[in-house]
Amino acid sequence: MTNEKKIKALEEWLPGIKRPLLISGPCSAESEDQVMATALGLKELGIVSVFRAGVWKPRSRPGTFEGVGSIAFEWLKKVKEQTGMLLTVEVANAHHVEEALKNNIDILWIGARTTVNPFYVQEIADVLHGIDIPVIIKNPVNPDITLWAGAIERINKAGVTKIMAAHRGFYSFEKTAYRNPPQWQLPIKLKTLFPTLPIICDPSHICGNTHMLAEVSQKALDLDMDGLMIESHIDPAVALSDAEQQITPAQLRELFSGLSFRKRTSDNIEFQETLEQLRSVVDDIDLELLSTLSKRMEIIEKIGEYKRDHNITILQIERWVEILRTRTLSGESLGLNDKFVKALLDLLHKESIRRQTEIMNSKTTTSQHDEH
Ligand code: PEP
Ligand code: MN
């Protein structure tokens, strides 16, 4: 069995690639005309490095358009010949991988509905064994970092080192403005697990519309993501899948030219020094915060012992409601976001209850005496 190998940085396997890496193309390959017109339109922009197209489409219900299948490879071959863009298609099983490899596809991508299932991911990993073709791994449908990381590890263990993760948002029970609301902290967590792993964002499947694409793309760039995958179609209104979220090549140009590209660091000495000074203030504040929290917990434990010795319940709901109310008000007057303060209080309360429960369970002679 091949062992895990280091995941390569983007520049190592796509040397000279434009940053941010821009992947675009239709949700689905529908016809030769549609594929070619879209690809030629994108080529003209000079900013798209990789052309995407769904060949087999994972649709919720049978009977809807499920992709044209392998015939699309003939069109994609022409795209490569005429535009020089690299090609990527979605693969969801061993057969798809074999077809894609046979047809010289440059990059494979694993969709959200596949990442969610370790059987499928393992099947793909097994056919890829020993073939170091780049693979994009989209996040699973549900916000489960272990599934996402597990898929990356399965593909990596097969010997693939050219792996890229894609954040395409997560299914939500709540009705939101997004089709798949983003959870930006998850790709950040993934980056801490795999520091060299390139991560891109797919604003199209996050938004499910066209008017929020720019905002989400900017957010991804501000979080230092390596690239964007944005769906485009020569005539989105008649697209056979995801019509509401696709944009024309001209709209992609407009979107891209409106984005701000920030650098990771600066050579400016004054900037570096100021940043360092500010960060050292933050370091001190964090230490103060931690020592304040530790003092708070000491008092909480005293209260816990006192409650135990007097046989009083840990949870005092009126007190908790009052804390929530007063602290949120105080936070507000200090310019702190209401949701943030509530989340922080929740965390504090949870820890306080945990500590008091431990104390309650550690009976002292006094408490045993009380019970009689
Ligand atoms: C797609 O890219 O067209 C697609 C089906 O994406 P996802 O797996 O993110 O839903
Ligand atoms: Mn799509």
mmCIF file of C-alpha atoms and ligand atoms in Angstrom:
data_model
loop_
_atom_site.group_PDB
_atom_site.id
_atom_site.type_symbol
_atom_site.label_atom_id
_atom_site.label_comp_id
_atom_site.label_asym_id
_atom_site.label_seq_id
_atom_site.Cartn_x
_atom_site.Cartn_y
_atom_site.Cartn_z
ATOM 1 C CA MET A 1 0.000 0.000 0.000
ATOM 2 C CA THR A 2 1.265 3.451 -0.932
ATOM 3 C CA ASN A 3 1.829 5.649 2.058
ATOM 4 C CA GLU A 4 0.641 9.192 2.458
ATOM 5 C CA LYS A 5 2.873 11.628 0.614
ATOM 6 C CA LYS A 6 3.272 15.333 1.084
ATOM 7 C CA ILE A 7 0.587 17.351 -0.694
ATOM 8 C CA LYS A 8 2.269 19.679 -3.156
ATOM 9 C CA ALA A 9 1.788 23.439 -3.263
ATOM 10 C CA LEU A 10 -0.043 24.687 -6.356
ATOM 11 C CA GLU A 11 3.052 26.243 -7.944
ATOM 12 C CA GLU A 12 4.847 22.898 -7.779
ATOM 13 C CA TRP A 13 2.395 21.207 -10.099
ATOM 14 C CA LEU A 14 1.058 24.145 -12.089
ATOM 15 C CA PRO A 15 4.261 26.129 -12.611
ATOM 16 C CA GLY A 16 3.754 29.634 -13.938
ATOM 17 C CA ILE A 17 0.065 29.529 -13.086
ATOM 18 C CA LYS A 18 -1.724 32.862 -12.821
ATOM 19 C CA ARG A 19 -2.853 33.692 -9.281
ATOM 20 C CA PRO A 20 -5.606 33.416 -8.282
ATOM 21 C CA LEU A 21 -6.161 30.248 -10.284
ATOM 22 C CA LEU A 22 -9.375 30.759 -12.234
ATOM 23 C CA ILE A 23 -11.394 27.715 -13.285
ATOM 24 C CA SER A 24 -14.502 28.349 -15.342
ATOM 25 C CA GLY A 25 -16.872 26.695 -17.758
ATOM 26 C CA PRO A 26 -20.401 25.389 -17.824
ATOM 27 C CA CYS A 27 -22.097 23.410 -15.093
ATOM 28 C CA SER A 28 -22.747 20.790 -17.799
ATOM 29 C CA ALA A 29 -21.381 20.111 -21.235
ATOM 30 C CA GLU A 30 -24.609 20.226 -23.273
ATOM 31 C CA SER A 31 -23.633 20.393 -26.932
ATOM 32 C CA GLU A 32 -20.530 20.944 -29.022
ATOM 33 C CA ASP A 33 -21.682 24.482 -29.903
ATOM 34 C CA GLN A 34 -22.360 25.436 -26.302
ATOM 35 C CA VAL A 35 -19.031 24.018 -25.081
ATOM 36 C CA MET A 36 -16.995 25.627 -27.864
ATOM 37 C CA ALA A 37 -18.671 29.032 -27.700
ATOM 38 C CA THR A 38 -18.260 29.176 -23.931
ATOM 39 C CA ALA A 39 -14.620 28.050 -24.092
ATOM 40 C CA LEU A 40 -13.680 30.509 -26.851
ATOM 41 C CA GLY A 41 -15.385 33.321 -24.919
ATOM 42 C CA LEU A 42 -13.402 32.415 -21.820
ATOM 43 C CA LYS A 43 -10.132 32.074 -23.710
ATOM 44 C CA GLU A 44 -10.527 35.644 -24.964
ATOM 45 C CA LEU A 45 -10.581 36.976 -21.389
ATOM 46 C CA GLY A 46 -7.020 35.738 -20.845
ATOM 47 C CA ILE A 47 -7.639 35.026 -17.154
ATOM 48 C CA VAL A 48 -9.036 31.479 -17.153
ATOM 49 C CA SER A 49 -6.428 28.707 -16.776
ATOM 50 C CA VAL A 50 -8.706 25.693 -16.464
ATOM 51 C CA PHE A 51 -11.928 24.869 -18.330
ATOM 52 C CA ARG A 52 -14.517 22.932 -16.335
ATOM 53 C CA ALA A 53 -17.541 21.014 -17.613
ATOM 54 C CA GLY A 54 -19.773 18.410 -16.029
ATOM 55 C CA VAL A 55 -19.976 15.309 -18.219
ATOM 56 C CA TRP A 56 -22.079 13.195 -15.845
ATOM 57 C CA LYS A 57 -24.364 15.230 -13.604
ATOM 58 C CA PRO A 58 -25.427 14.167 -10.115
ATOM 59 C CA ARG A 59 -29.052 15.310 -10.142
ATOM 60 C CA SER A 60 -31.470 14.912 -7.285
ATOM 61 C CA ARG A 61 -34.233 13.399 -9.405
ATOM 62 C CA PRO A 62 -34.049 10.942 -12.290
ATOM 63 C CA GLY A 63 -35.459 12.155 -15.543
ATOM 64 C CA THR A 64 -33.806 15.570 -15.265
ATOM 65 C CA PHE A 65 -30.758 16.224 -17.427
ATOM 66 C CA GLU A 66 -28.061 13.843 -16.218
ATOM 67 C CA GLY A 67 -25.246 14.949 -18.511
ATOM 68 C CA VAL A 68 -24.384 13.953 -22.066
ATOM 69 C CA GLY A 69 -21.783 11.386 -20.982
ATOM 70 C CA SER A 70 -18.573 10.402 -22.770
ATOM 71 C CA ILE A 71 -19.451 12.110 -26.051
ATOM 72 C CA ALA A 72 -18.423 15.384 -24.330
ATOM 73 C CA PHE A 73 -14.780 14.280 -24.368
ATOM 74 C CA GLU A 74 -14.615 14.886 -28.130
ATOM 75 C CA TRP A 75 -15.725 18.482 -27.575
ATOM 76 C CA LEU A 76 -13.345 18.961 -24.650
ATOM 77 C CA LYS A 77 -10.462 17.724 -26.792
ATOM 78 C CA LYS A 78 -11.263 20.525 -29.247
ATOM 79 C CA VAL A 79 -11.399 23.033 -26.405
ATOM 80 C CA LYS A 80 -7.874 22.105 -25.413
ATOM 81 C CA GLU A 81 -6.592 22.208 -28.990
ATOM 82 C CA GLN A 82 -8.151 25.595 -29.710
ATOM 83 C CA THR A 83 -7.662 27.392 -26.390
ATOM 84 C CA GLY A 84 -4.783 25.687 -24.556
ATOM 85 C CA MET A 85 -6.793 25.745 -21.323
ATOM 86 C CA LEU A 86 -6.390 22.743 -19.032
ATOM 87 C CA LEU A 87 -9.481 20.545 -18.608
ATOM 88 C CA THR A 88 -11.299 19.375 -15.505
ATOM 89 C CA VAL A 89 -14.377 17.142 -15.179
ATOM 90 C CA GLU A 90 -16.272 15.660 -12.263
ATOM 91 C CA VAL A 91 -15.731 11.977 -11.482
ATOM 92 C CA ALA A 92 -17.945 10.039 -9.126
ATOM 93 C CA ASN A 93 -16.930 6.414 -9.704
ATOM 94 C CA ALA A 94 -14.221 4.175 -11.166
ATOM 95 C CA HIS A 95 -15.776 4.210 -14.644
ATOM 96 C CA HIS A 96 -15.732 8.024 -14.750
ATOM 97 C CA VAL A 97 -12.057 8.073 -13.744
ATOM 98 C CA GLU A 98 -11.122 5.543 -16.418
ATOM 99 C CA GLU A 99 -12.989 7.534 -19.090
ATOM 100 C CA ALA A 100 -11.410 10.827 -17.969
ATOM 101 C CA LEU A 101 -7.899 9.324 -17.962
ATOM 102 C CA LYS A 102 -8.420 7.729 -21.382
ATOM 103 C CA ASN A 103 -9.467 11.128 -22.733
ATOM 104 C CA ASN A 104 -6.476 13.069 -21.354
ATOM 105 C CA ILE A 105 -8.353 15.161 -18.840
ATOM 106 C CA ASP A 106 -5.794 17.176 -16.853
ATOM 107 C CA ILE A 107 -7.528 17.536 -13.501
ATOM 108 C CA LEU A 108 -10.275 15.429 -11.903
ATOM 109 C CA TRP A 109 -12.777 16.854 -9.470
ATOM 110 C CA ILE A 110 -14.758 15.030 -6.836
ATOM 111 C CA GLY A 111 -18.161 16.598 -6.179
ATOM 112 C CA ALA A 112 -19.858 17.306 -2.856
ATOM 113 C CA ARG A 113 -22.245 14.355 -3.211
ATOM 114 C CA THR A 114 -19.282 12.025 -3.663
ATOM 115 C CA THR A 115 -16.965 13.381 -0.945
ATOM 116 C CA VAL A 116 -19.786 12.634 1.467
ATOM 117 C CA ASN A 117 -19.455 8.885 0.862
ATOM 118 C CA PRO A 118 -16.195 7.115 1.802
ATOM 119 C CA PHE A 119 -17.153 4.079 -0.355
ATOM 120 C CA TYR A 120 -17.166 6.234 -3.502
ATOM 121 C CA VAL A 121 -14.033 8.106 -2.511
ATOM 122 C CA GLN A 122 -12.216 4.835 -1.845
ATOM 123 C CA GLU A 123 -13.371 3.418 -5.184
ATOM 124 C CA ILE A 124 -11.904 6.485 -6.911
ATOM 125 C CA ALA A 125 -8.716 6.253 -4.832
ATOM 126 C CA ASP A 126 -8.327 2.595 -5.848
ATOM 127 C CA VAL A 127 -8.381 3.307 -9.598
ATOM 128 C CA LEU A 128 -6.053 6.266 -9.108
ATOM 129 C CA HIS A 129 -3.506 4.111 -7.291
ATOM 130 C CA GLY A 130 -0.061 5.163 -8.520
ATOM 131 C CA ILE A 131 -1.390 7.783 -10.983
ATOM 132 C CA ASP A 132 -0.400 11.258 -9.839
ATOM 133 C CA ILE A 133 -3.108 13.226 -11.662
ATOM 134 C CA PRO A 134 -4.339 16.429 -9.943
ATOM 135 C CA VAL A 135 -7.604 16.014 -8.026
ATOM 136 C CA ILE A 136 -9.891 18.742 -6.715
ATOM 137 C CA ILE A 137 -11.875 17.582 -3.693
ATOM 138 C CA LYS A 138 -14.981 19.601 -2.970
ATOM 139 C CA ASN A 139 -16.292 19.750 0.564
ATOM 140 C CA PRO A 140 -18.957 17.176 1.491
ATOM 141 C CA VAL A 141 -22.604 18.313 1.398
ATOM 142 C CA ASN A 142 -22.734 18.451 5.216
ATOM 143 C CA PRO A 143 -20.260 20.474 7.269
ATOM 144 C CA ASP A 144 -18.183 17.520 8.459
ATOM 145 C CA ILE A 145 -14.482 18.345 8.458
ATOM 146 C CA THR A 146 -13.561 14.703 9.126
ATOM 147 C CA LEU A 147 -15.278 13.525 5.935
ATOM 148 C CA TRP A 148 -13.533 16.229 3.938
ATOM 149 C CA ALA A 149 -10.135 15.489 5.492
ATOM 150 C CA GLY A 150 -10.788 11.742 5.134
ATOM 151 C CA ALA A 151 -11.427 12.073 1.397
ATOM 152 C CA ILE A 152 -8.184 14.018 1.009
ATOM 153 C CA GLU A 153 -6.305 11.337 2.932
ATOM 154 C CA ARG A 154 -7.817 8.495 0.880
ATOM 155 C CA ILE A 155 -6.782 10.136 -2.395
ATOM 156 C CA ASN A 156 -3.388 11.067 -0.982
ATOM 157 C CA LYS A 157 -2.758 7.499 0.262
ATOM 158 C CA ALA A 158 -3.311 6.270 -3.297
ATOM 159 C CA GLY A 159 -0.188 8.263 -4.174
ATOM 160 C CA VAL A 160 -1.779 11.493 -5.430
ATOM 161 C CA THR A 161 0.171 14.560 -4.269
ATOM 162 C CA LYS A 162 -1.492 17.164 -6.493
ATOM 163 C CA ILE A 163 -4.595 17.724 -4.435
ATOM 164 C CA MET A 164 -6.679 20.858 -4.104
ATOM 165 C CA ALA A 165 -9.704 21.359 -1.847
ATOM 166 C CA ALA A 166 -12.709 23.404 -2.947
ATOM 167 C CA HIS A 167 -15.102 25.145 -0.596
ATOM 168 C CA ARG A 168 -18.569 25.085 -2.227
ATOM 169 C CA GLY A 169 -20.689 25.704 0.860
ATOM 170 C CA PHE A 170 -22.849 23.323 2.901
ATOM 171 C CA TYR A 171 -26.421 22.181 2.953
ATOM 172 C CA SER A 172 -28.502 24.015 5.536
ATOM 173 C CA PHE A 173 -31.952 23.263 6.953
ATOM 174 C CA GLU A 174 -32.497 26.952 7.462
ATOM 175 C CA LYS A 175 -33.589 29.098 4.581
ATOM 176 C CA THR A 176 -30.725 31.431 3.736
ATOM 177 C CA ALA A 177 -29.795 33.845 0.974
ATOM 178 C CA TYR A 178 -27.282 31.244 -0.220
ATOM 179 C CA ARG A 179 -27.947 27.958 -1.964
ATOM 180 C CA ASN A 180 -25.207 26.361 0.157
ATOM 181 C CA PRO A 181 -24.135 28.745 2.922
ATOM 182 C CA PRO A 182 -20.363 29.038 3.286
ATOM 183 C CA GLN A 183 -18.658 28.104 6.538
ATOM 184 C CA TRP A 184 -15.345 29.852 6.144
ATOM 185 C CA GLN A 185 -13.879 28.439 9.344
ATOM 186 C CA LEU A 186 -13.930 24.911 7.853
ATOM 187 C CA PRO A 187 -11.461 25.508 5.000
ATOM 188 C CA ILE A 188 -9.318 27.369 7.533
ATOM 189 C CA LYS A 189 -9.403 24.309 9.801
ATOM 190 C CA LEU A 190 -8.537 22.123 6.819
ATOM 191 C CA LYS A 191 -5.519 24.321 6.141
ATOM 192 C CA THR A 192 -4.288 23.759 9.675
ATOM 193 C CA LEU A 193 -4.583 19.969 9.115
ATOM 194 C CA PHE A 194 -2.856 20.113 5.701
ATOM 195 C CA PRO A 195 -0.669 23.249 5.673
ATOM 196 C CA THR A 196 0.535 22.814 2.073
ATOM 197 C CA LEU A 197 -2.910 22.014 0.630
ATOM 198 C CA PRO A 198 -4.123 24.557 -1.940
ATOM 199 C CA ILE A 199 -7.739 25.602 -1.338
ATOM 200 C CA ILE A 200 -10.042 27.237 -3.842
ATOM 201 C CA CYS A 201 -13.602 28.483 -3.570
ATOM 202 C CA ASP A 202 -16.623 27.697 -5.743
ATOM 203 C CA PRO A 203 -18.830 30.793 -5.332
ATOM 204 C CA SER A 204 -21.349 29.496 -7.904
ATOM 205 C CA HIS A 205 -22.566 26.589 -5.788
ATOM 206 C CA ILE A 206 -22.351 28.661 -2.596
ATOM 207 C CA CYS A 207 -24.563 31.419 -4.024
ATOM 208 C CA GLY A 208 -26.944 29.613 -6.370
ATOM 209 C CA ASN A 209 -27.459 33.022 -7.981
ATOM 210 C CA THR A 210 -25.341 35.497 -9.895
ATOM 211 C CA HIS A 211 -25.744 38.658 -7.822
ATOM 212 C CA MET A 212 -23.748 37.453 -4.805
ATOM 213 C CA LEU A 213 -20.853 35.916 -6.756
ATOM 214 C CA ALA A 214 -18.575 38.961 -6.526
ATOM 215 C CA GLU A 215 -19.002 39.346 -2.786
ATOM 216 C CA VAL A 216 -18.272 35.660 -2.103
ATOM 217 C CA SER A 217 -15.310 35.647 -4.514
ATOM 218 C CA GLN A 218 -13.822 38.664 -2.736
ATOM 219 C CA LYS A 219 -14.273 37.044 0.650
ATOM 220 C CA ALA A 220 -12.454 33.920 -0.589
ATOM 221 C CA LEU A 221 -9.546 36.004 -1.877
ATOM 222 C CA ASP A 222 -9.403 37.972 1.360
ATOM 223 C CA LEU A 223 -9.054 34.644 3.183
ATOM 224 C CA ASP A 224 -6.046 33.888 0.987
ATOM 225 C CA MET A 225 -7.673 31.142 -1.057
ATOM 226 C CA ASP A 226 -5.656 30.029 -4.056
ATOM 227 C CA GLY A 227 -8.329 30.276 -6.694
ATOM 228 C CA LEU A 228 -11.945 30.357 -7.793
ATOM 229 C CA MET A 229 -14.162 27.952 -9.715
ATOM 230 C CA ILE A 230 -17.008 29.901 -11.311
ATOM 231 C CA GLU A 231 -19.618 28.429 -13.623
ATOM 232 C CA SER A 232 -20.070 30.144 -16.975
ATOM 233 C CA HIS A 233 -22.305 29.491 -19.964
ATOM 234 C CA ILE A 234 -22.573 31.203 -23.313
ATOM 235 C CA ASP A 235 -26.323 31.606 -22.724
ATOM 236 C CA PRO A 236 -27.150 30.928 -19.049
ATOM 237 C CA ALA A 237 -30.889 31.408 -19.515
ATOM 238 C CA VAL A 238 -31.153 28.183 -21.527
ATOM 239 C CA ALA A 239 -28.668 26.126 -19.464
ATOM 240 C CA LEU A 240 -29.830 22.561 -18.786
ATOM 241 C CA SER A 241 -28.527 22.637 -15.195
ATOM 242 C CA ASP A 242 -27.854 25.409 -12.670
ATOM 243 C CA ALA A 243 -29.214 28.100 -15.006
ATOM 244 C CA GLU A 244 -29.744 30.590 -12.141
ATOM 245 C CA GLN A 245 -26.102 30.694 -11.123
ATOM 246 C CA GLN A 246 -24.146 30.693 -14.392
ATOM 247 C CA ILE A 247 -22.701 33.844 -15.942
ATOM 248 C CA THR A 248 -21.498 34.655 -19.449
ATOM 249 C CA PRO A 249 -17.773 35.019 -20.193
ATOM 250 C CA ALA A 250 -18.327 38.809 -20.449
ATOM 251 C CA GLN A 251 -19.907 38.863 -16.977
ATOM 252 C CA LEU A 252 -16.961 36.856 -15.663
ATOM 253 C CA ARG A 253 -14.594 39.505 -17.016
ATOM 254 C CA GLU A 254 -16.596 42.205 -15.234
ATOM 255 C CA LEU A 255 -16.693 40.229 -11.981
ATOM 256 C CA PHE A 256 -12.963 39.568 -12.082
ATOM 257 C CA SER A 257 -12.029 43.150 -12.832
ATOM 258 C CA GLY A 258 -14.031 44.291 -9.790
ATOM 259 C CA LEU A 259 -12.048 42.092 -7.377
ATOM 260 C CA SER A 260 -9.263 43.402 -5.153
ATOM 261 C CA PHE A 261 -6.197 41.219 -5.078
ATOM 262 C CA ARG A 262 -4.250 41.487 -1.878
ATOM 263 C CA LYS A 263 -0.720 40.357 -1.197
ATOM 264 C CA ARG A 264 0.234 37.888 1.507
ATOM 265 C CA THR A 265 2.987 40.089 2.850
ATOM 266 C CA SER A 266 4.656 43.389 2.161
ATOM 267 C CA ASP A 267 8.323 44.395 1.748
ATOM 268 C CA ASN A 268 7.485 47.768 3.256
ATOM 269 C CA ILE A 269 9.512 47.977 6.513
ATOM 270 C CA GLU A 270 7.188 50.521 8.110
ATOM 271 C CA PHE A 271 4.193 48.264 7.426
ATOM 272 C CA GLN A 272 5.990 45.251 8.905
ATOM 273 C CA GLU A 273 7.004 47.163 12.033
ATOM 274 C CA THR A 274 3.553 48.603 12.645
ATOM 275 C CA LEU A 275 1.982 45.186 12.152
ATOM 276 C CA GLU A 276 4.433 43.656 14.596
ATOM 277 C CA GLN A 277 3.699 46.322 17.212
ATOM 278 C CA LEU A 278 -0.048 45.882 16.873
ATOM 279 C CA ARG A 279 0.304 42.118 17.086
ATOM 280 C CA SER A 280 2.324 42.321 20.271
ATOM 281 C CA VAL A 281 -0.491 44.392 21.823
ATOM 282 C CA VAL A 282 -2.926 41.646 20.773
ATOM 283 C CA ASP A 283 -0.620 39.037 22.337
ATOM 284 C CA ASP A 284 -0.701 40.909 25.658
ATOM 285 C CA ILE A 285 -4.477 41.327 25.544
ATOM 286 C CA ASP A 286 -4.919 37.599 24.869
ATOM 287 C CA LEU A 287 -2.808 36.742 27.912
ATOM 288 C CA GLU A 288 -4.869 39.135 30.021
ATOM 289 C CA LEU A 289 -8.058 37.590 28.685
ATOM 290 C CA LEU A 290 -6.865 34.099 29.597
ATOM 291 C CA SER A 291 -5.857 35.079 33.097
ATOM 292 C CA THR A 292 -9.207 36.859 33.595
ATOM 293 C CA LEU A 293 -10.988 33.729 32.392
ATOM 294 C CA SER A 294 -9.005 31.590 34.782
ATOM 295 C CA LYS A 295 -10.002 33.904 37.668
ATOM 296 C CA ARG A 296 -13.627 33.683 36.583
ATOM 297 C CA MET A 297 -13.465 29.891 36.624
ATOM 298 C CA GLU A 298 -11.942 29.867 40.108
ATOM 299 C CA ILE A 299 -14.941 31.832 41.392
ATOM 300 C CA ILE A 300 -17.300 29.569 39.445
ATOM 301 C CA GLU A 301 -15.794 26.570 41.229
ATOM 302 C CA LYS A 302 -16.259 28.254 44.603
ATOM 303 C CA ILE A 303 -19.902 28.838 43.714
ATOM 304 C CA GLY A 304 -20.119 25.167 42.676
ATOM 305 C CA GLU A 305 -18.784 23.988 46.026
ATOM 306 C CA TYR A 306 -21.155 26.300 47.820
ATOM 307 C CA LYS A 307 -24.146 25.012 45.844
ATOM 308 C CA ARG A 308 -23.085 21.401 46.432
ATOM 309 C CA ASP A 309 -22.682 21.913 50.159
ATOM 310 C CA HIS A 310 -26.169 23.422 50.324
ATOM 311 C CA ASN A 311 -27.718 20.908 47.942
ATOM 312 C CA ILE A 312 -28.692 23.538 45.362
ATOM 313 C CA THR A 313 -29.069 22.835 41.613
ATOM 314 C CA ILE A 314 -26.248 23.884 39.317
ATOM 315 C CA LEU A 315 -28.476 25.555 36.747
ATOM 316 C CA GLN A 316 -30.151 28.706 37.951
ATOM 317 C CA ILE A 317 -32.118 29.753 34.912
ATOM 318 C CA GLU A 318 -33.070 33.265 36.087
ATOM 319 C CA ARG A 319 -29.442 34.063 36.747
ATOM 320 C CA TRP A 320 -28.435 32.778 33.293
ATOM 321 C CA VAL A 321 -31.157 34.787 31.535
ATOM 322 C CA GLU A 322 -30.049 37.868 33.466
ATOM 323 C CA ILE A 323 -26.401 37.317 32.540
ATOM 324 C CA LEU A 324 -27.322 36.995 28.861
ATOM 325 C CA ARG A 325 -29.406 40.169 28.966
ATOM 326 C CA THR A 326 -26.996 42.404 30.841
ATOM 327 C CA ARG A 327 -23.806 41.204 29.129
ATOM 328 C CA THR A 328 -25.297 41.597 25.655
ATOM 329 C CA LEU A 329 -26.260 45.168 26.537
ATOM 330 C CA SER A 330 -22.814 45.906 27.945
ATOM 331 C CA GLY A 331 -21.238 44.326 24.881
ATOM 332 C CA GLU A 332 -23.358 46.435 22.615
ATOM 333 C CA SER A 333 -22.301 49.651 24.306
ATOM 334 C CA LEU A 334 -18.684 48.502 23.893
ATOM 335 C CA GLY A 335 -19.199 48.036 20.161
ATOM 336 C CA LEU A 336 -19.242 44.219 20.294
ATOM 337 C CA ASN A 337 -21.407 42.234 17.925
ATOM 338 C CA ASP A 338 -24.476 40.799 19.601
ATOM 339 C CA LYS A 339 -24.109 37.305 18.107
ATOM 340 C CA PHE A 340 -20.450 37.201 19.069
ATOM 341 C CA VAL A 341 -21.183 38.093 22.709
ATOM 342 C CA LYS A 342 -23.951 35.476 22.885
ATOM 343 C CA ALA A 343 -21.699 32.769 21.437
ATOM 344 C CA LEU A 344 -18.967 33.683 23.895
ATOM 345 C CA LEU A 345 -21.369 33.607 26.840
ATOM 346 C CA ASP A 346 -22.705 30.240 25.717
ATOM 347 C CA LEU A 347 -19.190 28.861 25.704
ATOM 348 C CA LEU A 348 -18.452 30.296 29.155
ATOM 349 C CA HIS A 349 -21.705 28.941 30.536
ATOM 350 C CA LYS A 350 -21.049 25.484 29.121
ATOM 351 C CA GLU A 351 -17.615 25.371 30.728
ATOM 352 C CA SER A 352 -18.961 26.729 34.025
ATOM 353 C CA ILE A 353 -21.614 24.011 34.117
ATOM 354 C CA ARG A 354 -19.060 21.354 33.258
ATOM 355 C CA ARG A 355 -16.822 22.460 36.125
ATOM 356 C CA GLN A 356 -19.683 22.679 38.595
ATOM 357 C CA THR A 357 -20.927 19.228 37.547
ATOM 358 C CA GLU A 358 -17.497 17.793 38.312
ATOM 359 C CA ILE A 359 -17.599 19.453 41.702
ATOM 360 C CA MET A 360 -21.147 18.244 42.383
ATOM 361 C CA ASN A 361 -20.017 14.675 41.612
ATOM 362 C CA SER A 362 -17.026 14.887 43.929
ATOM 363 C CA LYS A 363 -18.884 14.572 47.175
ATOM 364 C CA THR A 364 -17.235 15.963 50.270
ATOM 365 C CA THR A 365 -17.952 14.781 53.787
ATOM 366 C CA THR A 366 -20.086 17.878 54.255
ATOM 367 C CA SER A 367 -22.331 17.098 51.283
ATOM 368 C CA GLN A 368 -22.750 13.464 52.368
ATOM 369 C CA HIS A 369 -23.678 14.776 55.747
ATOM 370 C CA ASP A 370 -26.247 17.138 54.110
ATOM 371 C CA GLU A 371 -27.949 14.259 52.386
ATOM 372 C CA HIS A 372 -28.869 12.525 55.608
HETATM 373 C C1 PEP B 1 -20.814 21.181 -10.135
HETATM 374 O O1 PEP B 1 -19.693 21.685 -9.965
HETATM 375 O O2 PEP B 1 -21.508 21.370 -11.135
HETATM 376 C C2 PEP B 1 -21.376 20.385 -9.029
HETATM 377 C C3 PEP B 1 -22.281 19.440 -9.209
HETATM 378 O O3 PEP B 1 -20.880 20.771 -7.864
HETATM 379 P P1 PEP B 1 -21.097 20.284 -6.347
HETATM 380 O O4 PEP B 1 -20.518 18.934 -6.250
HETATM 381 O O5 PEP B 1 -20.339 21.315 -5.586
HETATM 382 O O6 PEP B 1 -22.590 20.343 -6.071
HETATM 383 MN MN MN B 2 -23.373 23.104 -11.202
#
